[in-house]
PDB file of C-alpha atoms in Angstrom:
ATOM      1  CA  MET K 752      19.738   6.446   4.757  1.00 42.00           C
ATOM      2  CA  SER K 753      20.920   9.299   6.944  1.00 49.00           C
ATOM      3  CA  ALA K 754      19.054   9.896  10.191  1.00 47.00           C
ATOM      4  CA  VAL K 755      19.393  13.630   9.586  1.00 58.00           C
ATOM      5  CA  LEU K 756      16.925  15.095   7.119  1.00 67.00           C
ATOM      6  CA  ASP K 757      18.359  17.372   4.469  1.00 82.00           C
ATOM      7  CA  THR K 758      16.862  20.802   3.847  1.00 81.00           C
ATOM      8  CA  ALA K 759      14.563  19.663   1.013  1.00 84.00           C
ATOM      9  CA  ALA K 760      13.269  16.721   3.049  1.00 86.00           C
ATOM     10  CA  ARG K 761      12.530  19.011   6.013  1.00 86.00           C
ATOM     11  CA  ARG K 762      10.731  21.451   3.719  1.00 89.00           C
ATOM     12  CA  ASP K 763       8.590  18.668   2.254  1.00 90.00           C
ATOM     13  CA  LEU K 764       7.850  17.136   5.649  1.00 90.00           C
ATOM     14  CA  TYR K 765       6.750  20.476   7.127  1.00 92.00           C
ATOM     15  CA  ALA K 766       4.606  21.197   4.052  1.00 92.00           C
ATOM     16  CA  LEU K 767       2.897  17.796   4.347  1.00 92.00           C
ATOM     17  CA  LEU K 768       2.297  18.241   8.066  1.00 93.00           C
ATOM     18  CA  ALA K 769       0.905  21.734   7.467  1.00 92.00           C
ATOM     19  CA  ARG K 770      -1.576  20.236   5.009  1.00 92.00           C
ATOM     20  CA  LEU K 771      -2.529  17.414   7.383  1.00 92.00           C
ATOM     21  CA  PHE K 772      -3.258  19.825  10.250  1.00 92.00           C
ATOM     22  CA  ALA K 773      -5.030  22.413   8.063  1.00 90.00           C
ATOM     23  CA  ALA K 774      -8.033  20.303   7.052  1.00 88.00           C
ATOM     24  CA  GLU K 775      -9.429  16.818   6.866  1.00 90.00           C
ATOM     25  CA  VAL K 776      -7.729  14.390   4.495  1.00 92.00           C
ATOM     26  CA  ASP K 777      -9.507  13.939   1.155  1.00 93.00           C
ATOM     27  CA  VAL K 778      -9.502  10.772  -0.966  1.00 95.00           C
ATOM     28  CA  THR K 779      -6.759  12.029  -3.313  1.00 94.00           C
ATOM     29  CA  LEU K 780      -4.397  12.815  -0.445  1.00 94.00           C
ATOM     30  CA  TYR K 781      -5.278   9.582   1.368  1.00 94.00           C
ATOM     31  CA  LEU K 782      -4.454   7.493  -1.715  1.00 94.00           C
ATOM     32  CA  ALA K 783      -1.151   9.357  -2.154  1.00 92.00           C
ATOM     33  CA  LEU K 784      -0.255   8.766   1.498  1.00 92.00           C
ATOM     34  CA  LEU K 785      -1.243   5.115   1.228  1.00 92.00           C
ATOM     35  CA  ALA K 786       0.970   4.640  -1.837  1.00 91.00           C
ATOM     36  CA  GLN K 787       3.969   6.131  -0.004  1.00 89.00           C
ATOM     37  CA  ASP K 788       3.393   4.443   3.372  1.00 84.00           C
ATOM     38  CA  ARG K 789       6.425   2.157   3.460  1.00 83.00           C
ATOM     39  CA  LEU K 790       6.553   2.250   7.266  1.00 81.00           C
ATOM     40  CA  ASP K 791       2.909   1.235   7.786  1.00 86.00           C
ATOM     41  CA  PHE K 792       1.867   4.407   9.588  1.00 89.00           C
ATOM     42  CA  ILE K 793      -1.681   3.924   8.338  1.00 91.00           C
ATOM     43  CA  GLU K 794      -3.388   1.341  10.533  1.00 92.00           C
ATOM     44  CA  ALA K 795      -4.319  -2.018   9.013  1.00 92.00           C
ATOM     45  CA  SER K 796      -7.987  -1.538   9.984  1.00 93.00           C
ATOM     46  CA  LEU K 797      -8.058   1.715   8.010  1.00 94.00           C
ATOM     47  CA  ARG K 798      -6.297   0.088   5.033  1.00 93.00           C
ATOM     48  CA  ALA K 799      -9.003  -2.594   4.979  1.00 95.00           C
ATOM     49  CA  GLU K 800     -11.715   0.032   4.440  1.00 95.00           C
ATOM     50  CA  SER K 801     -12.611   1.593   1.102  1.00 96.00           C
ATOM     51  CA  PRO K 802     -10.806   4.910   0.545  1.00 96.00           C
ATOM     52  CA  GLU K 803     -14.079   6.780   1.060  1.00 96.00           C
ATOM     53  CA  ALA K 804     -14.798   5.002   4.366  1.00 97.00           C
ATOM     54  CA  ALA K 805     -11.217   5.539   5.535  1.00 96.00           C
ATOM     55  CA  VAL K 806     -11.413   9.250   4.733  1.00 96.00           C
ATOM     56  CA  GLU K 807     -14.718   9.497   6.600  1.00 96.00           C
ATOM     57  CA  ALA K 808     -13.150   7.844   9.672  1.00 96.00           C
ATOM     58  CA  LEU K 809     -10.165  10.190   9.463  1.00 95.00           C
ATOM     59  CA  ALA K 810     -12.479  13.217   9.158  1.00 94.00           C
ATOM     60  CA  VAL K 811     -14.398  12.194  12.268  1.00 94.00           C
ATOM     61  CA  GLU K 812     -11.152  11.824  14.227  1.00 94.00           C
ATOM     62  CA  PHE K 813      -9.816  15.137  12.853  1.00 93.00           C
ATOM     63  CA  CYS K 814     -12.949  16.945  14.029  1.00 93.00           C
ATOM     64  CA  ARG K 815     -12.899  15.234  17.431  1.00 93.00           C
ATOM     65  CA  LEU K 816      -9.250  16.167  18.019  1.00 93.00           C
ATOM     66  CA  PHE K 817      -9.008  19.659  16.526  1.00 91.00           C
ATOM     67  CA  ILE K 818     -12.464  21.200  16.102  1.00 88.00           C
ATOM     68  CA  GLY K 819     -14.580  20.156  19.050  1.00 83.00           C
ATOM     69  CA  PRO K 820     -16.672  20.840  20.917  1.00 86.00           C
ATOM     70  CA  GLN K 821     -13.933  21.125  23.525  1.00 86.00           C
ATOM     71  CA  PRO K 822     -11.177  19.706  21.286  1.00 88.00           C
ATOM     72  CA  PRO K 823      -8.476  17.905  23.277  1.00 92.00           C
ATOM     73  CA  CYS K 824      -5.793  19.141  20.839  1.00 91.00           C
ATOM     74  CA  ALA K 825      -6.670  22.758  20.156  1.00 88.00           C
ATOM     75  CA  PRO K 826      -4.371  23.685  17.244  1.00 90.00           C
ATOM     76  CA  TYR K 827      -4.170  27.394  18.128  1.00 88.00           C
ATOM     77  CA  ALA K 828      -1.271  28.710  20.213  1.00 87.00           C
ATOM     78  CA  SER K 829      -3.586  31.263  21.815  1.00 87.00           C
ATOM     79  CA  ALA K 830      -5.944  28.504  22.999  1.00 84.00           C
ATOM     80  CA  SER K 831      -3.066  26.377  24.270  1.00 82.00           C
ATOM     81  CA  LEU K 832      -1.602  29.350  26.147  1.00 83.00           C
ATOM     82  CA  GLY K 833      -4.975  30.257  27.681  1.00 80.00           C
ATOM     83  CA  GLU K 834      -5.160  33.677  26.035  1.00 81.00           C
ATOM     84  CA  ALA K 835      -8.508  35.420  26.367  1.00 75.00           C
ATOM     85  CA  LEU K 836      -8.914  35.939  22.625  1.00 77.00           C
ATOM     86  CA  LEU K 837      -8.312  33.531  19.764  1.00 77.00           C
ATOM     87  CA  GLY K 838      -5.208  34.868  18.095  1.00 75.00           C
ATOM     88  CA  GLY K 839      -4.358  37.455  20.734  1.00 83.00           C
ATOM     89  CA  ARG K 840      -0.668  38.053  21.470  1.00 86.00           C
ATOM     90  CA  SER K 841       0.299  34.856  19.663  1.00 85.00           C
ATOM     91  CA  ARG K 842      -1.212  36.175  16.443  1.00 86.00           C
ATOM     92  CA  THR K 843       0.493  39.549  16.792  1.00 87.00           C
ATOM     93  CA  ARG K 844       3.918  37.989  17.372  1.00 86.00           C
ATOM     94  CA  LEU K 845       3.484  35.625  14.424  1.00 85.00           C
ATOM     95  CA  GLU K 846       2.332  38.357  12.048  1.00 86.00           C
ATOM     96  CA  GLU K 847       5.406  40.430  12.949  1.00 87.00           C
ATOM     97  CA  PHE K 848       7.611  37.424  12.229  1.00 85.00           C
ATOM     98  CA  PHE K 849       5.805  36.754   8.925  1.00 85.00           C
ATOM     99  CA  GLN K 850       6.639  40.283   7.791  1.00 85.00           C
ATOM    100  CA  ARG K 851      10.335  39.792   8.614  1.00 82.00           C
ATOM    101  CA  VAL K 852      10.579  36.628   6.504  1.00 80.00           C
ATOM    102  CA  ASP K 853       8.161  37.744   3.745  1.00 80.00           C
ATOM    103  CA  PHE K 854       5.641  34.973   4.432  1.00 83.00           C
ATOM    104  CA  MET K 855       2.042  35.162   3.210  1.00 81.00           C
ATOM    105  CA  TYR K 856      -0.552  32.563   4.192  1.00 76.00           C
ATOM    106  CA  ASP K 857      -4.143  32.556   3.028  1.00 73.00           C
ATOM    107  CA  THR K 858      -6.214  30.907   5.759  1.00 67.00           C
ATOM    108  CA  ALA K 859      -9.540  31.291   3.904  1.00 67.00           C
ATOM    109  CA  PRO K 860      -9.522  28.034   1.905  1.00 71.00           C
ATOM    110  CA  THR K 861      -8.661  26.006   5.023  1.00 76.00           C
ATOM    111  CA  ARG K 862     -11.151  27.629   7.419  1.00 79.00           C
ATOM    112  CA  ILE K 863      -8.336  28.478   9.820  1.00 86.00           C
ATOM    113  CA  ALA K 864      -9.589  31.262  12.071  1.00 84.00           C
ATOM    114  CA  SER K 865      -6.231  32.734  13.105  1.00 85.00           C
ATOM    115  CA  PRO K 866      -2.632  32.470  11.898  1.00 87.00           C
ATOM    116  CA  ASP K 867      -1.521  31.107  15.275  1.00 88.00           C
ATOM    117  CA  HIS K 868      -2.806  27.702  14.068  1.00 90.00           C
ATOM    118  CA  LEU K 869      -0.344  24.793  14.081  1.00 91.00           C
ATOM    119  CA  ALA K 870      -0.777  24.322  10.310  1.00 92.00           C
ATOM    120  CA  VAL K 871       0.398  27.887   9.688  1.00 90.00           C
ATOM    121  CA  THR K 872       3.418  27.359  11.941  1.00 88.00           C
ATOM    122  CA  LEU K 873       4.347  24.257   9.950  1.00 92.00           C
ATOM    123  CA  ALA K 874       3.810  26.120   6.658  1.00 89.00           C
ATOM    124  CA  VAL K 875       6.191  28.833   7.894  1.00 87.00           C
ATOM    125  CA  LEU K 876       8.845  26.209   8.613  1.00 86.00           C
ATOM    126  CA  ALA K 877       8.373  24.771   5.107  1.00 89.00           C
ATOM    127  CA  HIS K 878       8.740  28.305   3.715  1.00 85.00           C
ATOM    128  CA  LEU K 879      11.929  28.910   5.677  1.00 83.00           C
ATOM    129  CA  TYR K 880      13.478  25.632   4.532  1.00 83.00           C
ATOM    130  CA  ALA K 881      12.477  26.408   0.926  1.00 82.00           C
ATOM    131  CA  HIS K 882      14.509  29.613   1.025  1.00 78.00           C
ATOM    132  CA  ALA K 883      18.101  28.896   2.031  1.00 66.00           C
ATOM    133  CA  ASP K 884      18.705  32.564   2.836  1.00 65.00           C
ATOM    134  CA  LEU K 885      15.937  32.397   5.461  1.00 61.00           C
ATOM    135  CA  THR K 886      17.078  29.284   7.325  1.00 60.00           C
ATOM    136  CA  ARG K 887      18.858  31.469   9.853  1.00 63.00           C
ATOM    137  CA  HIS K 888      15.367  32.406  11.091  1.00 64.00           C
ATOM    138  CA  VAL K 889      14.373  28.808  11.890  1.00 62.00           C
ATOM    139  CA  ALA K 890      16.009  28.776  15.329  1.00 61.00           C
ATOM    140  CA  ALA K 891      14.423  32.123  16.210  1.00 63.00           C
ATOM    141  CA  PHE K 892      11.017  30.891  15.055  1.00 62.00           C
ATOM    142  CA  LEU K 893      11.199  27.714  17.100  1.00 58.00           C
ATOM    143  CA  GLN K 894      11.945  29.569  20.342  1.00 57.00           C
TER     144      GLN K 894
END
């Protein structure tokens, strides 16, 4: 297997990561991940639990890391950059970029407060890799 991911594999990886950072894992997604986990990324202690108990443990950790109070891994660029307002300049820059690459993202079903969320960034990368004519924007987006 090549160490370099092809375009479709990158698209799928970014789409999966966007989903994982957007909201807690549900039982359906957990079972799908478990079935595909050939590299044993899911810890043995979690595998030993029922799917419902494992999902509950993952939800607790998701909330501790990304929601808070005082989350150690704030998923918003504006929070990471210390901007005064959630979204702020980071949101403005991203929305301008979204217009250039014709990207639409509905944050409502995921409870994401601003498009400068890590999940949205990953969804944009999936979008760019899904459209070969847009891949030239990937380097600009990552800067």
